[in-house]
Amino acid sequence: MSLPEEMRAVEISKPGGPDVLQPVTRELPQPGLGEILIRTEWVGVNRPDALQRAGLYKAPPEASDLPGLEASGEVVAIGPDVSDWKPGDKVCALLPGGGYAEYVTTPAAHALPIPAGMGMREAACLPETFFTVWSNVFERGGLKAGERFLVHGGSSGIGTTAIQLANAFGARVFATAGSAEKCAACTRLGAERAINYREEDFVPILRAEGGADLVLDMVGGDYIPRNVKAMADEGRMVFIAFLQGPKAELNFAQIMLRRLTITGSTLRPQSDLAKARIAEALKAKVWPLLEAGTIAPLVDSEFSLDEVAKAHAHMESSGHIGKIVLKTA
């Protein structure tokens, strides 16, 4: 397969707002040991991209400086010691960075086949959110059928994924969102109750149900002590982001007396092996649900690669429901 020497990409010219995202021409990356080169068709837009753009989230030293943590496309080259993929295969993949480009490299073990019957646009929405939700809700959080699950930011890409997966595996799902429209989307996806946080307090609602066995929180700030109040005895709380900040005043006696567990994780710094294990679990336990149509990514909007600043502005307005994607091909 004949490949170009250069590609279109979008780089962060300096820390700042969406306007610092600038089109550039870059040399084509080359797949290293255990890596594949993907010609991207669609790229997912995620909060960490915006944080990296603003100078608040550093890329790992070994990763591309270009933003972009997930993509779908075609394998066009493989590095040494790759046997699972070959040129011509269609994949979606978790990326260490570099997704805002026509070509990107990633460990072969972090790629997954496009679910049967799914388009490439929808497949680009899968890796970052599904890796994050599976590892935090089901592996770290240990969610089980019949348990009460509270997810904040229910209309976000993470939230819409978490609602569907938790519902599919038999949990009772409660979600918070900031408008009637967003709450309606949460209930359509499987939430038993969607709580408009601008009008209602989630704490008494969850307490009336017996408390949340698991809370997935990306808000932080003053939600932290409120989450504790909303939890059932022996409940768990998992943090994946802190949109309102990571600090709060908290009575830790409640943690001991009620035997609560508080944990959290971020995906990007984890080892390649850890991410490969998440990919294996998703392929075995979640991909069949996607292929059966039991669950599906919710796409809010699409933009061209040249419209990336508009995509970031739309995400930061919090007006979206589901995922935002960029078309690169």
Coordinates of N, CA, C and O in Angstrom, one line a residue, residues 1 33 69 73 79 135 143 197 211 239 264 285 299:
M1 N 0.8 -1.2 0.0 CA 0.0 0.0 0.0 C 0.9 1.2 0.0 O 1.8 1.4 0.8
L33 N 7.3 -1.1 17.5 CA 7.1 -2.5 18.0 C 5.7 -2.7 18.6 O 5.3 -1.9 19.5
L69 N -7.9 11.0 21.4 CA -7.7 9.8 22.2 C -8.5 8.6 21.7 O -8.4 7.5 22.2
G73 N -11.0 3.8 11.7 CA -10.4 3.9 10.4 C -9.9 2.6 9.9 O -10.3 1.5 10.4
G79 N 3.6 -2.6 12.6 CA 4.9 -2.6 13.1 C 5.4 -4.1 13.4 O 4.6 -5.0 13.3
S135 N -13.9 0.0 32.9 CA -12.9 -0.2 33.9 C -13.3 0.5 35.2 O -13.0 -0.1 36.3
L143 N -19.9 -2.9 39.9 CA -21.4 -2.8 39.8 C -22.0 -4.2 39.5 O -21.5 -4.9 38.6
Y197 N -30.6 18.6 38.0 CA -29.9 19.1 39.2 C -30.1 20.6 39.4 O -29.8 21.2 40.5
G211 N -30.3 4.6 49.0 CA -28.9 5.0 48.8 C -28.3 4.4 47.6 O -28.7 3.3 47.1
F239 N -14.3 8.3 41.2 CA -14.1 9.5 40.5 C -13.3 9.3 39.2 O -12.3 8.6 39.1
G264 N -10.9 6.0 42.4 CA -11.0 6.7 41.2 C -9.8 6.3 40.3 O -8.9 5.6 40.7
K285 N -17.4 -9.1 26.5 CA -18.6 -8.8 27.3 C -19.5 -7.7 26.7 O -20.7 -7.7 27.0
V299 N -24.6 9.8 19.2 CA -23.8 10.8 18.5 C -24.6 12.1 18.6 O -25.7 12.2 18.1

